[in-house]
Coordinates of C-alpha atoms in Angstrom, one line a residue:
M1 CA 8.4 -11.9 15.5
R2 CA 7.4 -15.3 14.0
P3 CA 9.9 -17.8 12.5
V4 CA 11.6 -16.9 9.2
R5 CA 9.2 -18.0 6.5
A6 CA 11.5 -20.4 4.6
G7 CA 12.9 -21.7 7.9
L8 CA 15.9 -24.0 8.0
A9 CA 15.9 -24.6 4.3
V10 CA 16.6 -20.9 3.5
A11 CA 19.2 -20.7 6.2
T12 CA 21.0 -23.7 4.8
A13 CA 20.8 -22.4 1.3
L14 CA 22.1 -19.1 2.3
A15 CA 25.1 -20.6 4.0
G16 CA 26.0 -22.3 0.7
A17 CA 25.3 -19.3 -1.5
T18 CA 27.8 -16.8 -0.1
A19 CA 30.3 -17.9 -2.7
V20 CA 27.9 -16.8 -5.4
L21 CA 26.8 -13.4 -3.9
G22 CA 29.4 -12.7 -1.3
P23 CA 29.0 -12.3 2.5
V24 CA 25.5 -11.5 3.8
P25 CA 25.2 -8.4 6.0
A26 CA 23.9 -9.0 9.5
T27 CA 20.9 -6.7 9.1
A28 CA 19.2 -4.4 6.6
A29 CA 19.2 -0.8 7.8
A30 CA 16.1 1.3 7.1
G31 CA 16.5 3.0 3.7
T32 CA 19.2 0.7 2.5
A33 CA 19.1 -0.1 -1.2
P34 CA 18.8 -3.8 -2.0
R35 CA 21.9 -5.4 -3.6
C36 CA 20.1 -5.6 -6.9
A37 CA 22.9 -6.0 -9.5
E38 CA 24.4 -8.9 -7.5
L39 CA 21.2 -10.9 -8.0
V40 CA 21.4 -10.9 -11.8
G41 CA 21.9 -14.5 -13.1
S42 CA 22.0 -16.0 -9.6
E43 CA 20.5 -19.4 -8.8
I44 CA 17.8 -20.3 -6.3
P45 CA 18.9 -23.6 -4.7
A46 CA 16.3 -26.3 -4.5
S47 CA 17.2 -26.5 -0.7
A48 CA 15.7 -23.0 -0.3
I49 CA 12.3 -24.3 -1.3
S50 CA 10.4 -26.6 1.1
L51 CA 8.4 -28.4 -1.7
P52 CA 10.0 -30.5 -4.5
T53 CA 11.5 -28.4 -7.3
S54 CA 14.6 -28.3 -9.4
G55 CA 15.6 -25.0 -7.9
G56 CA 15.3 -21.7 -9.8
R57 CA 17.1 -18.8 -11.3
V58 CA 17.0 -15.0 -11.6
D59 CA 16.4 -14.0 -15.2
S60 CA 16.7 -10.2 -14.6
A61 CA 17.1 -7.8 -11.8
S62 CA 17.3 -4.0 -12.1
L63 CA 16.6 -0.8 -10.1
V64 CA 13.6 0.9 -11.5
T65 CA 11.6 4.0 -10.6
Q66 CA 7.8 3.8 -10.9
T67 CA 4.9 5.9 -9.8
V68 CA 2.9 3.9 -7.3
S69 CA -0.1 5.4 -5.5
G70 CA 1.0 8.8 -6.7
A71 CA 4.5 8.6 -5.3
S72 CA 7.8 7.9 -7.1
I73 CA 9.1 4.6 -5.8
E74 CA 12.5 3.2 -6.5
Y75 CA 12.8 -0.6 -6.2
C76 CA 14.7 -3.6 -7.4
R77 CA 12.4 -5.5 -9.8
I78 CA 13.4 -9.2 -10.1
D79 CA 12.0 -11.6 -12.7
A80 CA 12.7 -15.2 -11.7
V81 CA 11.6 -18.8 -12.3
V82 CA 11.2 -21.8 -10.1
L83 CA 11.9 -25.0 -12.1
P84 CA 9.7 -28.1 -12.0
I85 CA 10.5 -31.7 -11.2
D86 CA 8.7 -32.9 -14.3
R87 CA 10.5 -31.6 -17.3
A88 CA 7.2 -31.5 -19.2
A89 CA 5.7 -29.1 -16.6
P90 CA 5.9 -25.4 -17.1
D91 CA 8.0 -23.2 -14.9
I92 CA 6.6 -21.0 -12.1
R93 CA 7.3 -17.4 -13.1
L94 CA 7.5 -14.9 -10.3
Q95 CA 8.3 -11.3 -9.8
V96 CA 9.7 -9.6 -6.7
G97 CA 9.8 -5.9 -5.9
M98 CA 12.4 -4.8 -3.3
P99 CA 12.0 -1.1 -2.5
V100 CA 14.7 1.3 -1.3
G101 CA 13.5 2.1 2.2
W102 CA 12.2 -1.4 3.0
N103 CA 9.8 -1.5 6.0
R104 CA 11.0 -5.1 6.8
N105 CA 7.6 -6.5 5.7
T106 CA 6.6 -8.6 2.7
M107 CA 3.4 -8.9 0.8
M108 CA 2.5 -11.7 -1.5
F109 CA -0.4 -11.3 -3.9
G110 CA -2.8 -14.0 -5.1
G111 CA -4.1 -14.3 -8.7
G112 CA -7.4 -14.7 -10.4
G113 CA -9.4 -17.2 -12.5
Y114 CA -7.0 -20.0 -13.7
N115 CA -4.1 -17.6 -13.2
G116 CA -1.4 -17.9 -15.8
T117 CA 0.0 -14.4 -15.6
V118 CA 2.1 -12.7 -12.8
P119 CA -0.1 -10.3 -10.9
N120 CA 1.0 -6.6 -10.7
I121 CA 3.3 -6.4 -7.7
A122 CA 2.6 -2.6 -7.4
Q123 CA -1.2 -3.2 -7.0
N124 CA -3.3 -2.5 -3.9
V125 CA -5.0 -5.1 -1.8
P126 CA -8.6 -6.1 -2.8
F127 CA -11.1 -3.3 -2.1
G128 CA -8.1 -1.1 -1.2
P129 CA -8.9 2.6 -1.5
P130 CA -7.0 4.6 -4.1
G131 CA -6.3 7.3 -1.5
Q132 CA -4.2 5.0 0.5
P133 CA -0.7 3.8 -0.7
A134 CA -0.4 0.3 -2.1
P135 CA 2.0 -2.1 -0.2
L136 CA 5.0 -1.3 -2.5
A137 CA 4.5 2.4 -1.8
R138 CA 4.4 1.6 1.9
G139 CA 7.8 0.0 1.8
Y140 CA 6.7 -3.6 1.5
A141 CA 8.8 -6.0 -0.5
T142 CA 6.1 -7.5 -2.7
F143 CA 6.0 -10.6 -4.9
A144 CA 3.6 -12.8 -6.9
S145 CA 3.7 -15.6 -9.4
D146 CA 1.7 -17.1 -12.3
S147 CA 1.0 -20.2 -10.1
G148 CA 3.0 -22.4 -12.4
H149 CA 1.8 -22.0 -15.9
Q150 CA 1.6 -19.3 -18.7
A151 CA -1.8 -18.5 -20.0
G152 CA -2.6 -18.4 -23.7
P153 CA -4.9 -16.0 -25.6
A154 CA -7.8 -16.9 -23.2
G155 CA -5.9 -15.3 -20.4
S156 CA -7.3 -16.2 -16.9
L157 CA -9.8 -18.5 -18.6
D158 CA -7.1 -20.8 -20.0
G159 CA -7.2 -24.1 -18.2
S160 CA -5.0 -26.0 -20.7
F161 CA -2.2 -26.4 -18.1
G162 CA -4.5 -28.9 -16.3
M163 CA -3.2 -31.6 -18.7
N164 CA 0.0 -31.8 -16.6
D165 CA -0.2 -33.2 -13.1
E166 CA 2.5 -31.0 -11.6
A167 CA 1.0 -27.9 -13.1
L168 CA -2.4 -28.9 -11.8
R169 CA -1.1 -29.3 -8.3
N170 CA 0.8 -26.1 -8.4
F171 CA -2.5 -24.2 -9.2
A172 CA -5.3 -26.3 -7.7
A173 CA -3.6 -27.5 -4.5
G174 CA -1.6 -24.3 -4.1
D175 CA 1.8 -25.9 -4.2
A176 CA 3.0 -22.9 -6.3
L177 CA 2.2 -20.6 -3.4
K178 CA 4.7 -22.1 -1.0
K179 CA 7.3 -22.5 -3.8
T180 CA 6.9 -18.9 -4.7
S181 CA 7.0 -17.7 -1.1
D182 CA 10.1 -19.6 -0.3
A183 CA 11.9 -18.5 -3.5
A184 CA 11.0 -14.9 -3.0
T185 CA 12.0 -14.9 0.7
Y186 CA 15.3 -16.4 -0.3
L187 CA 15.9 -13.5 -2.8
I188 CA 14.7 -10.9 -0.3
R189 CA 17.2 -12.2 2.2
R190 CA 19.9 -12.1 -0.4
G191 CA 19.0 -8.6 -1.5
Y192 CA 18.7 -7.0 1.9
G193 CA 20.9 -9.3 4.0
S194 CA 18.0 -10.0 6.3
G195 CA 14.7 -11.8 6.4
P196 CA 11.4 -10.1 6.9
S197 CA 9.9 -9.1 10.3
R198 CA 6.3 -9.7 9.1
S199 CA 4.8 -11.5 6.1
Y200 CA 1.4 -10.7 4.6
F201 CA -0.8 -12.2 1.9
A202 CA -3.7 -10.6 0.0
G203 CA -5.9 -11.9 -2.8
G204 CA -9.4 -12.0 -4.2
S205 CA -11.4 -14.6 -6.0
T206 CA -8.9 -17.3 -6.9
G207 CA -6.5 -15.2 -4.9
G208 CA -8.9 -15.3 -2.0
R209 CA -9.0 -19.1 -2.2
E210 CA -5.2 -19.0 -2.3
A211 CA -5.2 -16.9 0.9
L212 CA -7.2 -19.5 2.7
I213 CA -4.9 -22.3 1.3
V214 CA -1.8 -20.7 2.9
V215 CA -3.7 -20.2 6.1
Q216 CA -4.7 -23.9 6.2
R217 CA -1.6 -25.6 4.7
W218 CA 1.2 -23.4 6.1
P219 CA -0.3 -21.7 9.2
D220 CA 3.0 -20.2 10.3
A221 CA 4.0 -18.8 6.9
F222 CA 2.1 -15.5 7.1
D223 CA 1.4 -13.1 9.9
G224 CA -1.6 -11.4 8.3
V225 CA -3.9 -12.5 5.5
I226 CA -6.6 -10.7 3.5
S227 CA -9.0 -13.1 1.7
A228 CA -11.6 -11.4 -0.5
Y229 CA -14.5 -13.1 -2.3
P230 CA -12.7 -16.5 -2.1
A231 CA -13.6 -19.3 -4.5
W232 CA -12.6 -21.7 -1.7
N233 CA -14.7 -24.7 -2.5
N234 CA -13.7 -24.7 -6.2
T235 CA -14.9 -28.2 -7.2
A236 CA -18.3 -27.6 -5.7
E237 CA -18.7 -24.3 -7.4
V238 CA -17.6 -25.7 -10.8
L239 CA -20.2 -28.5 -10.5
H240 CA -22.9 -25.8 -9.9
L241 CA -21.6 -23.7 -12.9
G242 CA -21.7 -26.8 -15.1
Y243 CA -25.3 -27.6 -14.1
L244 CA -26.2 -23.9 -14.7
A245 CA -24.6 -24.0 -18.2
Q246 CA -26.5 -27.1 -19.0
V247 CA -29.8 -25.7 -18.0
M248 CA -29.2 -22.4 -19.9
S249 CA -28.1 -24.2 -23.0
R250 CA -31.7 -25.6 -23.5
P251 CA -33.8 -24.0 -26.2
G252 CA -35.3 -20.7 -25.0
A253 CA -33.9 -21.1 -21.5
F254 CA -31.3 -18.3 -21.6
P255 CA -32.5 -15.0 -20.2
G256 CA -30.9 -12.3 -22.4
P257 CA -29.7 -8.9 -21.2
D258 CA -33.1 -7.4 -21.4
K259 CA -34.5 -10.2 -19.2
Q260 CA -31.7 -9.7 -16.8
T261 CA -32.4 -6.0 -16.6
L262 CA -36.1 -6.9 -15.9
L263 CA -35.0 -9.3 -13.1
Y264 CA -32.6 -6.7 -11.6
N265 CA -35.2 -4.0 -11.5
S266 CA -37.9 -6.3 -10.1
V267 CA -35.7 -7.5 -7.3
M268 CA -34.6 -4.0 -6.5
A269 CA -38.2 -2.8 -6.4
A270 CA -39.3 -5.6 -4.1
C271 CA -36.3 -5.6 -1.6
D272 CA -34.5 -2.3 -1.7
G273 CA -36.4 -0.6 1.1
R274 CA -36.3 -3.5 3.5
D275 CA -33.2 -2.2 5.2
G276 CA -34.9 1.1 6.0
L277 CA -33.7 3.1 3.0
E278 CA -34.2 3.0 -0.8
D279 CA -30.7 3.6 -2.1
K280 CA -30.2 0.9 -4.7
V281 CA -28.4 -1.2 -2.1
I282 CA -30.1 -4.3 -0.6
S283 CA -28.6 -4.7 2.8
N284 CA -31.3 -6.9 4.5
L285 CA -30.6 -10.0 2.4
G286 CA -32.7 -12.2 4.7
G287 CA -35.7 -10.0 4.1
C288 CA -35.5 -10.3 0.3
D289 CA -37.6 -13.3 -0.7
F290 CA -38.3 -12.4 -4.3
D291 CA -39.9 -15.2 -6.4
P292 CA -39.1 -14.9 -10.1
R293 CA -42.4 -16.6 -10.9
V294 CA -44.1 -13.2 -10.4
L295 CA -42.5 -12.3 -13.8
R296 CA -44.0 -15.3 -15.6
C297 CA -45.2 -14.7 -19.1
P298 CA -48.8 -15.7 -19.9
K299 CA -48.9 -19.5 -20.2
G300 CA -45.2 -19.6 -19.6
V301 CA -44.4 -18.7 -23.2
D302 CA -41.8 -16.1 -24.0
A303 CA -43.6 -12.8 -24.8
G304 CA -40.8 -10.3 -24.9
P305 CA -38.7 -8.3 -22.5
T306 CA -41.5 -7.7 -19.9
C307 CA -41.7 -11.2 -18.6
L308 CA -39.9 -14.6 -18.2
S309 CA -40.8 -17.8 -19.9
D310 CA -41.0 -21.0 -17.9
P311 CA -37.6 -22.2 -19.2
Q312 CA -36.1 -18.8 -18.3
I313 CA -37.6 -19.0 -14.8
A314 CA -36.0 -22.5 -14.5
S315 CA -32.6 -21.0 -15.4
V316 CA -32.9 -18.2 -12.8
N317 CA -33.9 -20.7 -10.1
A318 CA -31.0 -23.0 -11.1
A319 CA -28.7 -20.1 -10.4
A320 CA -30.3 -18.8 -7.3
K321 CA -31.2 -22.1 -5.4
P322 CA -28.7 -24.5 -3.8
F323 CA -27.4 -27.1 -6.2
R324 CA -27.1 -30.6 -4.6
W325 CA -25.7 -33.7 -6.2
P326 CA -26.6 -37.3 -5.1
Y327 CA -23.1 -38.6 -4.6
R328 CA -20.2 -38.1 -2.3
I329 CA -16.9 -36.6 -3.4
A330 CA -13.7 -36.9 -1.5
S331 CA -13.8 -33.3 -0.2
G332 CA -17.1 -34.0 1.6
E333 CA -19.0 -31.3 -0.3
R334 CA -22.6 -32.2 -1.3
E335 CA -23.9 -28.8 -2.5
Y336 CA -23.2 -25.3 -3.6
P337 CA -25.5 -22.6 -2.1
G338 CA -26.4 -20.7 -5.3
F339 CA -26.3 -17.0 -6.1
P340 CA -28.5 -14.1 -4.9
L341 CA -30.9 -12.9 -7.6
L342 CA -29.4 -9.4 -7.3
S343 CA -25.8 -9.9 -8.5
G344 CA -23.5 -8.1 -10.9
A345 CA -23.1 -4.3 -11.4
D346 CA -26.1 -2.1 -12.1
M347 CA -29.2 -2.4 -14.3
R348 CA -27.1 -1.7 -17.4
T349 CA -24.9 -4.8 -16.8
P350 CA -26.0 -8.5 -17.1
V351 CA -26.6 -10.0 -13.7
L352 CA -25.7 -13.3 -12.2
G353 CA -22.7 -13.7 -14.4
F354 CA -24.9 -15.0 -17.2
G355 CA -23.2 -13.2 -20.0
T356 CA -25.0 -12.1 -23.2
S357 CA -25.5 -15.4 -25.0
A358 CA -26.5 -18.9 -24.2
P359 CA -23.9 -21.6 -23.5
A360 CA -23.2 -23.8 -26.5
N361 CA -20.6 -26.1 -28.1
P362 CA -18.1 -24.6 -28.8
M363 CA -18.5 -22.3 -25.8
P364 CA -19.0 -18.7 -26.8
V365 CA -16.8 -16.1 -25.2
T366 CA -20.0 -14.1 -24.5
S367 CA -21.6 -17.0 -22.6
G368 CA -20.5 -15.7 -19.2
Y369 CA -17.5 -16.4 -17.0
G370 CA -19.0 -19.4 -15.2
A371 CA -19.9 -21.3 -18.4
Q372 CA -16.4 -20.7 -19.8
Y373 CA -14.8 -21.7 -16.5
W374 CA -16.7 -25.0 -16.6
D375 CA -15.9 -25.7 -20.2
Q376 CA -12.1 -25.3 -19.5
W377 CA -12.4 -27.5 -16.4
V378 CA -14.1 -30.3 -18.2
K379 CA -11.7 -30.2 -21.2
Y380 CA -8.4 -30.0 -19.3
F381 CA -9.0 -31.0 -15.6
L382 CA -11.7 -33.7 -15.9
T383 CA -11.5 -35.4 -19.3
R384 CA -8.2 -34.1 -20.5
D385 CA -9.7 -34.1 -23.9
P386 CA -9.6 -30.6 -25.5
G387 CA -12.3 -31.6 -28.0
Y388 CA -14.8 -32.8 -25.4
N389 CA -18.2 -31.1 -25.3
S390 CA -18.6 -29.9 -21.7
L391 CA -22.4 -29.8 -22.1
D392 CA -22.4 -33.5 -22.5
I393 CA -21.6 -34.0 -18.8
D394 CA -24.4 -33.7 -16.3
P395 CA -22.9 -32.8 -12.9
R396 CA -25.8 -34.6 -11.2
R397 CA -25.0 -37.9 -13.0
P398 CA -21.4 -37.8 -14.2
G399 CA -21.2 -41.5 -14.8
K400 CA -17.7 -42.7 -15.6
W401 CA -16.3 -39.3 -14.6
L402 CA -17.3 -39.6 -10.9
P403 CA -14.0 -41.1 -9.7
R404 CA -12.0 -38.3 -11.5
I405 CA -14.3 -35.6 -10.0
S406 CA -13.7 -37.1 -6.6
Y407 CA -10.0 -37.1 -7.1
L408 CA -9.9 -33.5 -8.3
S409 CA -11.9 -32.5 -5.2
T410 CA -9.0 -33.8 -3.0
I411 CA -6.7 -31.3 -4.8
Q412 CA -9.0 -28.4 -5.3
D413 CA -11.1 -28.4 -2.2
R414 CA -8.9 -28.7 0.8
N415 CA -11.7 -27.6 3.0
N416 CA -10.1 -27.5 6.4
S417 CA -12.0 -25.1 8.7
D418 CA -9.7 -25.9 11.6
L419 CA -7.7 -22.7 11.7
R420 CA -6.4 -23.2 15.2
P421 CA -2.8 -23.8 14.0
F422 CA -2.9 -20.4 12.3
A423 CA -4.4 -18.8 15.4
R424 CA -1.8 -20.4 17.7
S425 CA 1.0 -19.0 15.4
G426 CA -0.4 -15.5 16.0
G427 CA -1.8 -15.0 12.5
K428 CA -4.7 -12.7 11.8
L429 CA -7.3 -13.1 9.0
L430 CA -9.6 -10.6 7.4
L431 CA -12.3 -12.2 5.3
L432 CA -14.4 -10.0 2.9
H433 CA -17.1 -10.6 0.4
G434 CA -19.6 -8.5 -1.6
A435 CA -23.2 -9.5 -1.2
A436 CA -23.9 -8.8 -4.9
D437 CA -21.0 -10.9 -6.2
E438 CA -21.9 -12.5 -9.5
L439 CA -18.9 -14.9 -9.9
V440 CA -18.4 -16.4 -6.4
S441 CA -21.4 -16.7 -4.1
H442 CA -21.1 -14.8 -0.8
R443 CA -23.4 -17.6 0.6
S444 CA -20.5 -20.0 0.2
T445 CA -18.2 -17.7 2.2
N446 CA -21.0 -17.4 4.8
D447 CA -20.8 -21.2 5.0
Y448 CA -17.1 -21.3 5.3
Y449 CA -17.2 -18.8 8.2
R450 CA -19.9 -20.8 10.0
R451 CA -17.7 -23.9 9.7
V452 CA -14.8 -22.1 11.3
L453 CA -17.1 -20.9 14.1
D454 CA -18.3 -24.5 14.6
T455 CA -14.8 -25.9 14.6
V456 CA -12.8 -23.3 16.5
G457 CA -15.5 -21.7 18.6
P458 CA -16.9 -18.2 18.5
R459 CA -14.7 -16.7 21.2
Q460 CA -11.5 -18.2 19.8
T461 CA -12.4 -17.2 16.3
Q462 CA -12.9 -13.6 17.3
E463 CA -9.3 -13.5 18.6
F464 CA -7.8 -14.0 15.1
M465 CA -10.5 -13.6 12.4
R466 CA -13.1 -11.1 11.2
Y467 CA -15.6 -11.6 8.4
Y468 CA -17.3 -8.6 6.7
L469 CA -20.1 -8.9 4.2
V470 CA -20.5 -5.8 2.1
P471 CA -24.0 -5.1 0.7
G472 CA -24.2 -3.9 -2.9
A473 CA -20.5 -4.8 -3.6
N474 CA -19.9 -7.1 -6.6
H475 CA -16.9 -9.1 -7.7
A476 CA -13.8 -7.0 -7.5
N477 CA -15.7 -3.7 -8.1
V478 CA -16.1 -4.6 -11.8
G479 CA -18.2 -2.2 -13.8
A480 CA -20.5 0.1 -11.9
P481 CA -21.5 -1.8 -8.8
A482 CA -24.3 -0.6 -6.6
F483 CA -21.7 -0.1 -3.9
A484 CA -18.0 0.2 -5.0
A485 CA -16.5 -0.9 -1.7
N486 CA -13.2 0.7 -0.5
W487 CA -11.7 -0.1 2.9
D488 CA -8.1 0.4 4.1
S489 CA -8.0 -3.2 5.3
L490 CA -4.2 -3.3 5.1
S491 CA -3.8 -0.6 7.8
A492 CA -6.4 -2.4 9.9
L493 CA -4.5 -5.7 9.5
E494 CA -1.2 -4.0 10.3
R495 CA -2.6 -2.6 13.6
W496 CA -4.0 -6.0 14.5
V497 CA -0.8 -8.0 13.7
E498 CA 1.8 -5.5 14.9
E499 CA 0.0 -3.7 17.8
G500 CA -2.6 -6.2 18.9
R501 CA -5.5 -3.9 18.0
P502 CA -8.3 -5.6 16.1
P503 CA -10.6 -3.6 13.8
V504 CA -13.3 -1.6 15.7
E505 CA -16.4 -0.3 14.0
P506 CA -14.7 0.0 10.5
V507 CA -16.3 2.1 7.8
V508 CA -16.5 1.2 4.1
T509 CA -16.7 3.9 1.4
D510 CA -18.5 3.8 -2.0
A511 CA -15.8 5.0 -4.3
L512 CA -18.2 5.9 -7.0
R513 CA -20.6 8.0 -4.9
G514 CA -18.6 9.0 -1.9
R515 CA -21.2 7.6 0.6
T516 CA -20.1 5.5 3.6
R517 CA -21.6 2.6 5.5
P518 CA -20.6 0.7 8.6
L519 CA -18.7 -2.4 7.8
C520 CA -20.7 -4.9 9.8
E521 CA -19.4 -8.3 11.0
Y522 CA -21.4 -11.1 9.5
P523 CA -24.3 -11.9 10.1
R524 CA -25.1 -8.3 10.9
W525 CA -26.0 -5.8 8.2
P526 CA -26.2 -2.0 8.0
K527 CA -29.7 -0.8 8.9
Y528 CA -30.7 2.8 8.2
R529 CA -31.7 4.7 11.4
S530 CA -32.0 8.4 10.6
G531 CA -30.0 11.3 9.3
D532 CA -27.8 11.7 6.3
P533 CA -28.3 8.6 4.1
D534 CA -24.8 9.0 2.7
S535 CA -23.1 8.8 6.2
A536 CA -22.2 5.7 8.1
Q537 CA -23.3 7.4 11.3
S538 CA -26.9 7.2 10.1
F539 CA -26.8 3.3 10.2
V540 CA -26.6 0.7 12.8
C541 CA -25.4 -2.9 12.4
S542 CA -28.4 -5.1 12.8
R543 CA -29.3 -8.8 12.8

């Protein structure tokens, strides 16, 4: 068992809290109900949290019964807040679920987008199969927070909190993760009378970035971590999204949904069979060298849905090719690798996250997630001027905004690929990404993994980390992806953490079609050999 997550701070806080909640039992017996009612109205002392706060409080705590993964689960649901140092900063709102029949483990969930809402503590892990119980149904005490601000009508695309420095650090640097973990662990110890045996973290997209933040900044805080489609180099990606928004805002440059369908179908026709099987899943990504210029309209002038104009080809290339900027930012990043041409869900869904209308000022809600994300970042993180036209900033030549971009990169891009402290603490990391992700490029995760290999070494990396690239899977199984990936990664992680048994030849299931594929460690990919095309046994992991 690794050290108690909140360490000495929690122990000290508990010693001073017995007057509030009474004596703490020595252990929590299996099946014991948490002391839920006694937590109502209680305080979370600042000494229980290892980063600066003004403490916290429990706003509500009650035993509830809820159907989770098809089972009726009774648990104590706690709503609490962690209070900021800056009185102008918003609170961190968190929720904790403490089940009757606790398995002595905890699971923290990451968020998405700019966060701003508390994730569902009864959810499953990213790509988790519906046929397997979610963590709360397995007996985990689960918790999550809004990362230190409350979203407005724009939901996860609301970046207005970035006007406040403390709120910005809570989200971008991940400070809210540790504050939430410490506060939740304190409440769990109070509720059960004992701390956890094992602590886990799972998240996708922004939550995947948060998973890598906790691994890097607090290497002994979690025993097992699942990071899916992580937006880990956030500043670099934002700069690429800004450049793409600028290019697509030019007259006639935006490829509408019909053009996106043309592009999707053309890439599929050119590349689908290069993995040995035509199945609407492109597994051999290295063998797909599609050039959008083959779709050029006569003389490069738009001639309808059967071709691409020169400005539209320029937009596609801006998305697909690496974006480099001619200056250095503090994080050390100099480029973002671009997106594969085959991204998104299926031919009925816009690809590459383009949306259905061109970026403009004001930014349309139909312009695509990336353009809206850039717009919020410019308004509230970069310029801190809500009226600023985000299309007026060229990420290649930001002028007076370069120092601010560099500063933000020190907060948003803590790109430490030296995971040896996490490995030494006994932690295990599962890294997952869909090869058809339209919002976060899998190429970027490939790059992160290569950095870890270069820093830690291949053999040492293999002892604590696995990276799986899933062909055909898009961002969070949104819509109707070519391959709706499901894998019971949590059970695999439990066996690795608790029994020392790493994943061996895992299999991923397409939840929409029932077919299976081998889950190949990057850089390998599933190549069709012979037999039933819907069975993983008919494939071999190839390079």
